[in-house]
Amino acid sequence: MSNKTSTHNPFTGESIKTYNLHTDVQVESMLQLANDVSKTWRQKPIKERSKLLNKVAKILSDNLETYSELMTAEMGKPIAQSRSEIEKCIFLCDFYRKNADSFLADQIIETDAKESFISYDPLGTILAVMPWNYPFWQVMRFAIPTLTAGNTALLKHASNVTGCALIIEELFEKAGYPKGCFQTLLVNHDQVEQILSDDRVKAVSLTGSEKAGRKIAEIAGRNLKKAVLELGGNNACVVLGDANLEAYLDIMVNARMQNTGQSCIAAKRFIVEASIYDEFLEKFTKKVKSLKHGDPTDDQTDFSVLARADLADILEDQVERSLKKGAKVHFGNERKKAYYQPTIITNVTPNMPIFDEETFGPVAAIIKVKDKAEAYEMVANTRFGLGTMIFTEDFEDATAHVSEIEDGAFFINELVKSDPRLPFGGTKASGYGRELSEEGIMEFVNKKTVYINH
Ligand code: NAP
Protein backbone atom coordinates (compact mmCIF):
# COMPACT_ATOMS: atom_id res chain seq x y z
CA MET A 1 0.00 0.00 0.00
CA SER A 2 1.35 3.46 -0.96
CA ASN A 3 2.51 5.76 1.79
CA LYS A 4 1.57 8.83 -0.26
CA THR A 5 -1.66 10.49 -1.33
CA SER A 6 -2.21 13.02 -4.12
CA THR A 7 -4.80 15.60 -5.05
CA HIS A 8 -5.86 16.43 -8.63
CA ASN A 9 -7.96 19.15 -10.18
CA PRO A 10 -10.85 17.27 -11.85
CA PHE A 11 -11.58 20.12 -14.29
CA THR A 12 -8.05 20.73 -15.61
CA GLY A 13 -6.82 17.20 -14.96
CA GLU A 14 -3.68 18.68 -13.39
CA SER A 15 -2.07 17.21 -10.33
CA ILE A 16 -2.17 19.61 -7.35
CA LYS A 17 -0.01 18.12 -4.62
CA THR A 18 1.36 14.88 -3.20
CA TYR A 19 1.44 14.32 0.56
CA ASN A 20 3.19 11.73 2.71
CA LEU A 21 0.79 9.71 4.82
CA HIS A 22 1.44 9.80 8.55
CA THR A 23 3.52 6.89 9.80
CA ASP A 24 2.28 4.67 12.63
CA VAL A 25 4.78 6.45 14.91
CA GLN A 26 3.32 9.87 13.99
CA VAL A 27 -0.22 8.56 14.46
CA GLU A 28 0.71 7.29 17.92
CA SER A 29 1.95 10.71 19.00
CA MET A 30 -1.15 12.42 17.55
CA LEU A 31 -3.41 10.04 19.46
CA GLN A 32 -1.49 10.69 22.66
CA LEU A 33 -1.65 14.46 22.15
CA ALA A 34 -5.41 14.34 21.51
CA ASN A 35 -5.86 12.30 24.65
CA ASP A 36 -3.63 14.58 26.78
CA VAL A 37 -5.25 17.81 25.60
CA SER A 38 -8.69 16.36 26.14
CA LYS A 39 -8.01 16.29 29.92
CA THR A 40 -7.56 20.06 30.15
CA TRP A 41 -9.92 21.08 27.33
CA ARG A 42 -12.88 19.32 28.99
CA GLN A 43 -12.31 21.31 32.21
CA LYS A 44 -12.71 24.70 30.53
CA PRO A 45 -16.05 26.39 31.12
CA ILE A 46 -18.42 25.97 28.16
CA LYS A 47 -18.52 29.74 27.68
CA GLU A 48 -14.76 29.80 27.16
CA ARG A 49 -14.96 27.02 24.61
CA SER A 50 -17.87 28.54 22.71
CA LYS A 51 -16.20 31.99 22.69
CA LEU A 52 -13.62 30.58 20.25
CA LEU A 53 -16.40 30.09 17.68
CA ASN A 54 -16.30 33.85 17.06
CA LYS A 55 -12.71 33.47 15.98
CA VAL A 56 -13.44 30.45 13.80
CA ALA A 57 -16.19 32.45 12.09
CA LYS A 58 -13.87 35.44 11.60
CA ILE A 59 -11.13 33.28 10.06
CA LEU A 60 -13.68 31.64 7.75
CA SER A 61 -14.91 35.05 6.71
CA ASP A 62 -11.41 36.55 6.23
CA ASN A 63 -10.33 33.55 4.13
CA LEU A 64 -13.59 32.93 2.31
CA GLU A 65 -12.00 33.35 -1.12
CA THR A 66 -8.91 31.20 -0.41
CA TYR A 67 -10.94 28.38 1.11
CA SER A 68 -13.51 28.50 -1.70
CA GLU A 69 -10.79 28.38 -4.37
CA LEU A 70 -9.17 25.39 -2.69
CA MET A 71 -12.45 23.42 -2.61
CA THR A 72 -13.12 24.30 -6.23
CA ALA A 73 -9.62 23.19 -7.26
CA GLU A 74 -9.71 19.91 -5.36
CA MET A 75 -13.21 18.69 -6.20
CA GLY A 76 -14.57 20.93 -8.95
CA LYS A 77 -17.38 22.65 -7.03
CA PRO A 78 -18.63 25.77 -8.87
CA ILE A 79 -17.02 28.69 -7.06
CA ALA A 80 -20.29 30.45 -6.14
CA GLN A 81 -21.39 27.24 -4.37
CA SER A 82 -18.01 26.98 -2.60
CA ARG A 83 -18.52 30.49 -1.22
CA SER A 84 -22.03 29.58 -0.02
CA GLU A 85 -20.58 26.55 1.74
CA ILE A 86 -18.16 28.72 3.73
CA GLU A 87 -20.96 31.16 4.56
CA LYS A 88 -23.04 28.28 5.89
CA CYS A 89 -20.13 27.23 8.13
CA ILE A 90 -20.07 30.77 9.55
CA PHE A 91 -23.81 30.50 10.32
CA LEU A 92 -23.13 27.17 12.04
CA CYS A 93 -20.48 28.76 14.29
CA ASP A 94 -22.88 31.53 15.15
CA PHE A 95 -25.65 29.07 16.03
CA TYR A 96 -23.55 27.02 18.48
CA ARG A 97 -21.87 30.13 19.95
CA LYS A 98 -25.32 31.40 20.90
CA ASN A 99 -26.85 28.08 22.00
CA ALA A 100 -24.18 25.62 23.22
CA ASP A 101 -24.28 27.01 26.73
CA SER A 102 -27.99 26.31 27.20
CA PHE A 103 -27.85 22.95 25.37
CA LEU A 104 -25.09 21.73 27.71
CA ALA A 105 -26.39 23.20 30.97
CA ASP A 106 -27.20 20.70 33.73
CA GLN A 107 -30.79 19.56 33.49
CA ILE A 108 -32.50 19.43 36.89
CA ILE A 109 -34.97 16.54 37.29
CA GLU A 110 -37.29 16.35 40.30
CA THR A 111 -37.00 12.95 42.06
CA ASP A 112 -36.90 11.59 45.65
CA ALA A 113 -33.34 12.95 45.96
CA LYS A 114 -32.54 16.30 47.52
CA GLU A 115 -31.11 17.15 44.16
CA SER A 116 -30.85 15.22 40.91
CA PHE A 117 -29.79 16.32 37.47
CA ILE A 118 -28.23 15.28 34.18
CA SER A 119 -24.72 16.49 33.51
CA TYR A 120 -23.52 16.53 29.90
CA ASP A 121 -19.85 15.58 29.93
CA PRO A 122 -17.56 15.17 26.92
CA LEU A 123 -16.58 11.64 25.92
CA GLY A 124 -12.93 12.39 25.03
CA THR A 125 -11.31 11.99 21.63
CA ILE A 126 -13.69 11.45 18.69
CA LEU A 127 -12.65 10.23 15.24
CA ALA A 128 -14.32 11.77 12.18
CA VAL A 129 -14.18 10.08 8.77
CA MET A 130 -15.49 12.53 6.20
CA PRO A 131 -16.36 12.74 2.47
CA TRP A 132 -15.22 15.16 -0.22
CA ASN A 133 -18.57 16.47 -1.50
CA TYR A 134 -18.82 19.36 0.99
CA PRO A 135 -15.18 19.47 2.12
CA PHE A 136 -15.64 22.24 4.74
CA TRP A 137 -19.29 21.85 5.73
CA GLN A 138 -19.15 18.12 6.51
CA VAL A 139 -16.13 18.59 8.77
CA MET A 140 -17.45 21.71 10.47
CA ARG A 141 -20.89 20.33 11.22
CA PHE A 142 -19.14 17.51 13.08
CA ALA A 143 -16.31 19.52 14.65
CA ILE A 144 -18.05 22.68 15.89
CA PRO A 145 -20.55 21.00 18.28
CA THR A 146 -18.16 18.17 19.16
CA LEU A 147 -15.28 20.46 20.20
CA THR A 148 -17.63 22.89 21.92
CA ALA A 149 -18.96 20.02 24.03
CA GLY A 150 -15.38 19.55 25.31
CA ASN A 151 -14.17 16.68 23.14
CA THR A 152 -11.03 16.61 21.01
CA ALA A 153 -11.22 15.57 17.36
CA LEU A 154 -9.17 13.56 14.89
CA LEU A 155 -10.12 14.01 11.24
CA LYS A 156 -9.59 11.46 8.48
CA HIS A 157 -10.85 13.37 5.46
CA ALA A 158 -11.41 11.97 1.96
CA SER A 159 -8.02 11.69 0.26
CA ASN A 160 -8.99 13.84 -2.76
CA VAL A 161 -9.47 16.90 -0.48
CA THR A 162 -6.32 16.62 1.61
CA GLY A 163 -5.51 20.32 1.11
CA CYS A 164 -8.87 21.26 2.69
CA ALA A 165 -8.26 18.79 5.53
CA LEU A 166 -4.94 20.43 6.42
CA ILE A 167 -6.18 24.00 6.12
CA ILE A 168 -9.08 23.20 8.49
CA GLU A 169 -6.58 21.93 11.07
CA GLU A 170 -4.61 25.17 10.67
CA LEU A 171 -7.84 27.18 11.03
CA PHE A 172 -8.58 25.71 14.47
CA GLU A 173 -5.03 26.39 15.64
CA LYS A 174 -5.22 30.00 14.41
CA ALA A 175 -8.55 30.44 16.22
CA GLY A 176 -6.78 29.66 19.51
CA TYR A 177 -7.81 26.05 20.18
CA PRO A 178 -5.07 24.29 22.19
CA LYS A 179 -2.65 22.38 19.96
CA GLY A 180 -3.99 18.87 19.52
CA CYS A 181 -7.65 19.75 20.04
CA PHE A 182 -8.30 19.21 16.32
CA GLN A 183 -5.81 17.20 14.28
CA THR A 184 -5.88 16.02 10.68
CA LEU A 185 -4.64 12.50 10.10
CA LEU A 186 -3.31 11.56 6.67
CA VAL A 187 -3.92 7.82 6.86
CA ASN A 188 -5.07 4.83 4.82
CA HIS A 189 -8.06 2.60 5.58
CA ASP A 190 -6.03 0.04 7.58
CA GLN A 191 -4.72 2.80 9.82
CA VAL A 192 -8.31 4.03 10.36
CA GLU A 193 -9.14 0.58 11.72
CA GLN A 194 -6.17 0.69 14.12
CA ILE A 195 -7.07 4.21 15.29
CA LEU A 196 -10.72 3.39 15.89
CA SER A 197 -9.72 0.26 17.81
CA ASP A 198 -7.42 2.28 20.10
CA ASP A 199 -8.78 2.82 23.63
CA ARG A 200 -7.95 6.53 23.51
CA VAL A 201 -10.59 7.03 20.78
CA LYS A 202 -14.05 7.01 22.32
CA ALA A 203 -16.41 7.24 19.35
CA VAL A 204 -16.63 7.82 15.62
CA SER A 205 -18.65 9.93 13.21
CA LEU A 206 -18.63 8.85 9.58
CA THR A 207 -20.23 10.63 6.67
CA GLY A 208 -19.81 8.64 3.49
CA SER A 209 -21.04 5.72 1.47
CA GLU A 210 -23.05 2.80 2.77
CA LYS A 211 -20.04 0.54 2.15
CA ALA A 212 -17.73 2.67 4.31
CA GLY A 213 -20.50 2.98 6.91
CA ARG A 214 -20.85 -0.78 7.22
CA LYS A 215 -17.08 -1.16 7.66
CA ILE A 216 -16.77 1.59 10.26
CA ALA A 217 -19.88 0.39 12.14
CA GLU A 218 -18.42 -3.10 12.27
CA ILE A 219 -15.10 -1.86 13.73
CA ALA A 220 -16.94 0.41 16.18
CA GLY A 221 -19.27 -2.44 17.21
CA ARG A 222 -16.40 -4.85 17.76
CA ASN A 223 -14.81 -2.25 20.05
CA LEU A 224 -18.10 -1.24 21.74
CA LYS A 225 -17.85 2.34 20.57
CA LYS A 226 -20.58 4.76 19.72
CA ALA A 227 -20.94 5.60 16.03
CA VAL A 228 -22.89 8.26 14.15
CA LEU A 229 -23.35 7.30 10.50
CA GLU A 230 -24.49 9.73 7.81
CA LEU A 231 -24.65 7.61 4.68
CA GLY A 232 -26.11 7.69 1.19
CA GLY A 233 -29.67 8.22 0.07
CA ASN A 234 -32.00 8.14 -2.90
CA ASN A 235 -34.50 10.78 -1.87
CA ALA A 236 -37.83 10.99 -3.61
CA CYS A 237 -39.11 14.28 -4.96
CA VAL A 238 -42.87 13.89 -5.38
CA VAL A 239 -44.66 16.22 -7.79
CA LEU A 240 -48.41 15.91 -7.29
CA GLY A 241 -50.99 17.05 -9.84
CA ASP A 242 -51.68 20.30 -7.99
CA ALA A 243 -47.99 21.28 -7.57
CA ASN A 244 -47.19 24.91 -8.30
CA LEU A 245 -44.49 24.52 -10.96
CA GLU A 246 -44.18 28.23 -11.48
CA ALA A 247 -43.20 28.78 -7.86
CA TYR A 248 -41.12 25.66 -7.23
CA LEU A 249 -39.56 24.41 -10.47
CA ASP A 250 -36.18 26.08 -9.79
CA ILE A 251 -36.10 24.41 -6.38
CA MET A 252 -36.83 21.00 -7.95
CA VAL A 253 -34.00 21.40 -10.47
CA ASN A 254 -31.64 22.62 -7.78
CA ALA A 255 -32.62 19.66 -5.60
CA ARG A 256 -31.01 17.34 -8.17
CA MET A 257 -28.32 19.45 -9.83
CA GLN A 258 -26.72 21.48 -7.02
CA ASN A 259 -23.12 20.51 -6.26
CA THR A 260 -23.17 18.88 -9.73
CA GLY A 261 -25.57 16.27 -8.38
CA GLN A 262 -23.18 15.09 -5.67
CA SER A 263 -25.27 15.46 -2.56
CA CYS A 264 -26.53 12.74 -0.24
CA ILE A 265 -29.86 14.53 0.16
CA ALA A 266 -30.35 15.36 -3.52
CA ALA A 267 -33.64 14.51 -5.21
CA LYS A 268 -32.74 11.32 -7.02
CA ARG A 269 -36.16 9.87 -7.88
CA PHE A 270 -38.75 12.30 -9.30
CA ILE A 271 -42.15 10.70 -8.72
CA VAL A 272 -44.64 12.60 -10.88
CA GLU A 273 -48.42 12.24 -10.98
CA ALA A 274 -49.76 11.50 -14.50
CA SER A 275 -52.01 14.60 -14.62
CA ILE A 276 -49.00 16.97 -14.47
CA TYR A 277 -46.39 14.69 -16.04
CA ASP A 278 -46.12 16.24 -19.54
CA GLU A 279 -46.10 19.81 -18.26
CA PHE A 280 -43.53 18.95 -15.58
CA LEU A 281 -41.22 17.11 -17.99
CA GLU A 282 -41.29 19.92 -20.55
CA LYS A 283 -40.59 22.68 -17.99
CA PHE A 284 -38.04 20.64 -16.01
CA THR A 285 -36.13 19.78 -19.20
CA LYS A 286 -36.13 23.40 -20.37
CA LYS A 287 -34.69 24.50 -17.05
CA VAL A 288 -32.05 21.74 -16.95
CA LYS A 289 -30.97 22.68 -20.50
CA SER A 290 -30.49 26.28 -19.41
CA LEU A 291 -27.97 25.42 -16.66
CA LYS A 292 -24.65 27.04 -17.42
CA HIS A 293 -21.91 24.47 -17.38
CA GLY A 294 -18.21 24.90 -17.62
CA ASP A 295 -15.20 26.11 -15.68
CA PRO A 296 -15.93 25.84 -11.93
CA THR A 297 -13.81 28.94 -11.22
CA ASP A 298 -16.23 31.06 -13.29
CA ASP A 299 -18.73 32.93 -11.11
CA GLN A 300 -21.54 32.20 -13.58
CA THR A 301 -21.09 28.42 -13.68
CA ASP A 302 -24.02 26.44 -12.23
CA PHE A 303 -22.67 23.07 -13.06
CA SER A 304 -19.23 21.54 -13.64
CA VAL A 305 -17.29 18.27 -13.54
CA LEU A 306 -17.70 15.49 -10.99
CA ALA A 307 -15.02 15.29 -8.33
CA ARG A 308 -13.26 12.34 -10.00
CA ALA A 309 -13.54 10.50 -13.33
CA ASP A 310 -14.22 7.16 -11.60
CA LEU A 311 -17.42 8.65 -10.12
CA ALA A 312 -18.62 9.29 -13.70
CA ASP A 313 -17.77 5.64 -14.54
CA ILE A 314 -20.08 4.45 -11.74
CA LEU A 315 -22.89 6.75 -12.85
CA GLU A 316 -22.54 5.73 -16.50
CA ASP A 317 -22.75 2.07 -15.52
CA GLN A 318 -25.90 2.67 -13.41
CA VAL A 319 -27.57 4.48 -16.32
CA GLU A 320 -26.54 1.84 -18.89
CA ARG A 321 -27.90 -1.00 -16.76
CA SER A 322 -31.18 0.94 -16.34
CA LEU A 323 -31.47 1.59 -20.09
CA LYS A 324 -31.11 -2.16 -20.68
CA LYS A 325 -34.12 -2.65 -18.42
CA GLY A 326 -36.31 -0.26 -20.41
CA ALA A 327 -35.48 3.26 -19.16
CA LYS A 328 -35.15 5.99 -21.84
CA VAL A 329 -32.75 8.92 -22.21
CA HIS A 330 -34.98 11.99 -22.42
CA PHE A 331 -32.12 14.50 -22.33
CA GLY A 332 -28.35 14.47 -21.95
CA ASN A 333 -26.23 11.46 -21.02
CA GLU A 334 -23.05 12.67 -22.73
CA ARG A 335 -19.98 11.88 -20.72
CA LYS A 336 -16.30 12.79 -21.06
CA LYS A 337 -13.74 11.94 -18.34
CA ALA A 338 -15.04 13.58 -15.12
CA TYR A 339 -17.77 15.51 -16.97
CA TYR A 340 -21.29 14.07 -16.98
CA GLN A 341 -23.93 16.11 -18.74
CA PRO A 342 -27.08 16.96 -16.74
CA THR A 343 -29.30 14.05 -17.68
CA ILE A 344 -33.00 13.19 -17.53
CA ILE A 345 -34.05 9.55 -17.75
CA THR A 346 -37.73 8.60 -18.15
CA ASN A 347 -39.67 5.30 -18.02
CA VAL A 348 -37.94 4.54 -14.73
CA THR A 349 -39.45 1.80 -12.58
CA PRO A 350 -38.49 -0.08 -9.42
CA ASN A 351 -35.78 -2.72 -9.88
CA MET A 352 -33.73 -0.46 -12.14
CA PRO A 353 -30.35 0.66 -10.72
CA ILE A 354 -31.25 4.35 -10.95
CA PHE A 355 -34.39 3.68 -8.90
CA ASP A 356 -32.90 1.30 -6.32
CA GLU A 357 -29.35 2.63 -5.87
CA GLU A 358 -27.91 6.00 -4.98
CA THR A 359 -26.90 8.00 -8.08
CA PHE A 360 -24.15 10.40 -7.05
CA GLY A 361 -24.21 12.76 -10.00
CA PRO A 362 -26.53 14.82 -12.23
CA VAL A 363 -29.00 12.15 -13.36
CA ALA A 364 -32.70 12.73 -12.70
CA ALA A 365 -34.76 9.52 -12.76
CA ILE A 366 -38.39 10.28 -13.66
CA ILE A 367 -41.12 7.90 -12.52
CA LYS A 368 -44.69 8.40 -13.72
CA VAL A 369 -47.44 7.37 -11.27
CA LYS A 370 -51.20 7.28 -11.77
CA ASP A 371 -52.17 8.93 -8.48
CA LYS A 372 -51.14 10.11 -5.02
CA ALA A 373 -51.50 6.68 -3.44
CA GLU A 374 -49.06 5.17 -5.93
CA ALA A 375 -46.71 8.13 -5.37
CA TYR A 376 -46.48 7.38 -1.62
CA GLU A 377 -45.95 3.67 -2.41
CA MET A 378 -42.99 4.59 -4.62
CA VAL A 379 -41.57 6.90 -1.94
CA ALA A 380 -41.47 4.01 0.54
CA ASN A 381 -39.96 1.59 -1.99
CA THR A 382 -36.32 2.13 -1.00
CA ARG A 383 -33.64 0.75 1.30
CA PHE A 384 -32.56 4.32 2.12
CA GLY A 385 -34.07 6.83 4.52
CA LEU A 386 -32.53 10.29 4.34
CA GLY A 387 -35.47 12.42 3.23
CA THR A 388 -38.52 12.94 1.07
CA MET A 389 -39.74 16.16 -0.51
CA ILE A 390 -43.23 16.70 -1.86
CA PHE A 391 -44.63 19.50 -3.96
CA THR A 392 -48.38 20.11 -3.65
CA GLU A 393 -50.73 22.98 -2.90
CA ASP A 394 -52.58 20.75 -0.44
CA PHE A 395 -50.04 21.05 2.37
CA GLU A 396 -52.61 19.90 4.93
CA ASP A 397 -52.98 16.57 3.15
CA ALA A 398 -49.19 16.24 2.82
CA THR A 399 -48.79 17.01 6.53
CA ALA A 400 -51.24 14.23 7.30
CA HIS A 401 -48.69 11.80 5.76
CA VAL A 402 -45.80 12.82 8.07
CA SER A 403 -45.99 9.72 10.24
CA GLU A 404 -45.94 7.29 7.32
CA ILE A 405 -42.65 8.70 5.94
CA GLU A 406 -39.87 6.53 7.38
CA ASP A 407 -37.05 8.97 6.52
CA GLY A 408 -35.05 11.35 8.68
CA ALA A 409 -36.69 14.35 6.97
CA PHE A 410 -39.91 15.31 5.20
CA PHE A 411 -39.99 18.64 3.37
CA ILE A 412 -43.17 20.07 1.84
CA ASN A 413 -42.67 22.56 -1.04
CA GLU A 414 -38.93 22.78 -0.34
CA LEU A 415 -35.87 20.72 -1.13
CA VAL A 416 -34.45 18.56 1.64
CA LYS A 417 -31.60 20.60 3.10
CA SER A 418 -29.54 20.86 6.26
CA ASP A 419 -29.90 23.76 8.67
CA PRO A 420 -27.89 24.18 11.91
CA ARG A 421 -31.16 24.76 13.81
CA LEU A 422 -32.70 21.43 12.76
CA PRO A 423 -31.54 17.85 13.32
CA PHE A 424 -30.07 16.08 10.31
CA GLY A 425 -29.68 12.35 9.71
CA GLY A 426 -31.20 9.22 8.25
CA THR A 427 -32.82 5.87 8.88
CA LYS A 428 -32.39 2.38 7.32
CA ALA A 429 -29.35 2.15 4.96
CA SER A 430 -28.84 5.93 5.29
CA GLY A 431 -27.39 5.44 8.77
CA TYR A 432 -28.21 6.49 12.31
CA GLY A 433 -27.61 9.29 14.75
CA ARG A 434 -28.18 12.99 14.21
CA GLU A 435 -26.01 16.00 13.47
CA LEU A 436 -26.74 19.71 13.97
CA SER A 437 -29.16 21.39 16.42
CA GLU A 438 -29.33 20.33 20.08
CA GLU A 439 -29.54 16.67 18.94
CA GLY A 440 -26.13 16.90 17.25
CA ILE A 441 -24.24 18.29 20.22
CA MET A 442 -25.76 15.53 22.38
CA GLU A 443 -24.30 12.67 20.28
CA PHE A 444 -20.82 12.79 21.79
CA VAL A 445 -21.57 13.53 25.44
CA ASN A 446 -21.99 11.29 28.45
CA LYS A 447 -25.47 12.03 29.79
CA LYS A 448 -24.53 11.47 33.38
CA THR A 449 -27.14 11.02 36.11
CA VAL A 450 -26.19 12.84 39.31
CA TYR A 451 -28.18 12.03 42.48
CA ILE A 452 -27.50 13.88 45.72
CA ASN A 453 -28.91 13.33 49.20
CA HIS A 454 -27.82 15.33 52.22
P1 NAP B 1 -16.72 7.10 0.75
O1 NAP B 1 -15.98 6.51 -0.39
O2 NAP B 1 -17.47 6.20 1.63
O3 NAP B 1 -15.62 7.88 1.61
C1 NAP B 1 -15.97 8.63 2.76
C2 NAP B 1 -14.80 8.63 3.71
O4 NAP B 1 -14.63 7.33 4.22
C3 NAP B 1 -13.47 9.02 3.06
O5 NAP B 1 -12.71 9.73 4.00
C4 NAP B 1 -12.84 7.67 2.76
O6 NAP B 1 -11.45 7.73 2.69
C5 NAP B 1 -13.29 6.88 3.98
N1 NAP B 1 -13.37 5.45 3.81
C6 NAP B 1 -13.97 4.77 2.80
N2 NAP B 1 -13.88 3.44 3.03
C7 NAP B 1 -13.20 3.28 4.19
C8 NAP B 1 -12.77 2.14 4.94
N3 NAP B 1 -13.01 0.91 4.53
N4 NAP B 1 -12.08 2.35 6.08
C9 NAP B 1 -11.83 3.59 6.48
N5 NAP B 1 -12.19 4.72 5.84
C10 NAP B 1 -12.88 4.56 4.70
O7 NAP B 1 -17.71 8.22 0.28
P2 NAP B 1 -17.41 9.47 -0.65
O8 NAP B 1 -17.33 8.98 -2.05
O9 NAP B 1 -16.26 10.26 -0.11
O10 NAP B 1 -18.73 10.34 -0.43
C11 NAP B 1 -19.92 10.08 -1.07
C12 NAP B 1 -20.87 9.30 -0.20
O11 NAP B 1 -21.08 10.00 1.01
C13 NAP B 1 -22.24 9.17 -0.82
O12 NAP B 1 -22.75 7.87 -0.61
C14 NAP B 1 -23.06 10.20 -0.08
O13 NAP B 1 -24.44 9.97 -0.10
C15 NAP B 1 -22.48 10.12 1.28
N6 NAP B 1 -22.77 11.34 2.02
C16 NAP B 1 -23.68 11.28 3.03
C17 NAP B 1 -24.02 12.44 3.72
C18 NAP B 1 -25.04 12.42 4.84
O14 NAP B 1 -25.08 13.38 5.59
N7 NAP B 1 -25.86 11.40 4.98
C19 NAP B 1 -23.41 13.64 3.38
C20 NAP B 1 -22.50 13.65 2.35
C21 NAP B 1 -22.17 12.49 1.68
P3 NAP B 1 -10.67 7.72 1.27
O15 NAP B 1 -11.03 8.98 0.58
O16 NAP B 1 -9.24 7.67 1.66
O17 NAP B 1 -11.12 6.49 0.55
Coordinates of N, CA and C in Angstrom, one line a residue, residues 38 57 97 102 148 175 202 237 258 264 273 332 343-345 356 375 396 412 442:
S38 N -7.3 16.6 25.8 CA -8.7 16.4 26.1 C -8.9 16.5 27.7
A57 N -15.3 31.8 13.1 CA -16.2 32.4 12.1 C -15.4 33.6 11.4
R97 N -22.4 29.1 19.0 CA -21.9 30.1 20.0 C -23.0 30.7 20.8
S102 N -26.7 26.8 26.7 CA -28.0 26.3 27.2 C -28.2 24.8 26.9
T148 N -17.0 22.0 20.9 CA -17.6 22.9 21.9 C -18.1 22.1 23.1
A175 N -7.4 29.9 15.4 CA -8.5 30.4 16.2 C -8.3 30.4 17.7
K202 N -12.8 7.4 21.6 CA -14.0 7.0 22.3 C -15.2 6.8 21.4
C237 N -38.5 13.0 -4.8 CA -39.1 14.3 -5.0 C -40.5 14.0 -5.6
Q258 N -27.7 20.7 -7.8 CA -26.7 21.5 -7.0 C -25.5 20.6 -6.7
C264 N -25.8 13.9 -0.8 CA -26.5 12.7 -0.2 C -28.0 13.0 -0.2
E273 N -47.1 12.7 -10.7 CA -48.4 12.2 -11.0 C -48.8 12.5 -12.5
G332 N -29.7 14.5 -22.5 CA -28.3 14.5 -22.0 C -27.7 13.1 -22.1
T343 N -28.6 15.1 -16.9 CA -29.3 14.1 -17.7 C -30.7 13.8 -17.1
I344 N -31.6 13.5 -18.0 CA -33.0 13.2 -17.5 C -33.4 11.8 -18.1
I345 N -33.7 10.9 -17.3 CA -34.0 9.5 -17.7 C -35.5 9.3 -17.4
D356 N -33.2 2.0 -7.6 CA -32.9 1.3 -6.3 C -31.6 1.8 -5.6
A375 N -47.9 7.3 -5.6 CA -46.7 8.1 -5.4 C -46.1 7.8 -4.0
E396 N -52.0 20.6 3.8 CA -52.6 19.9 4.9 C -52.7 18.4 4.7
I412 N -42.0 19.8 2.7 CA -43.2 20.1 1.8 C -42.9 21.4 1.1
M442 N -25.5 16.6 21.4 CA -25.8 15.5 22.4 C -25.2 14.2 22.0

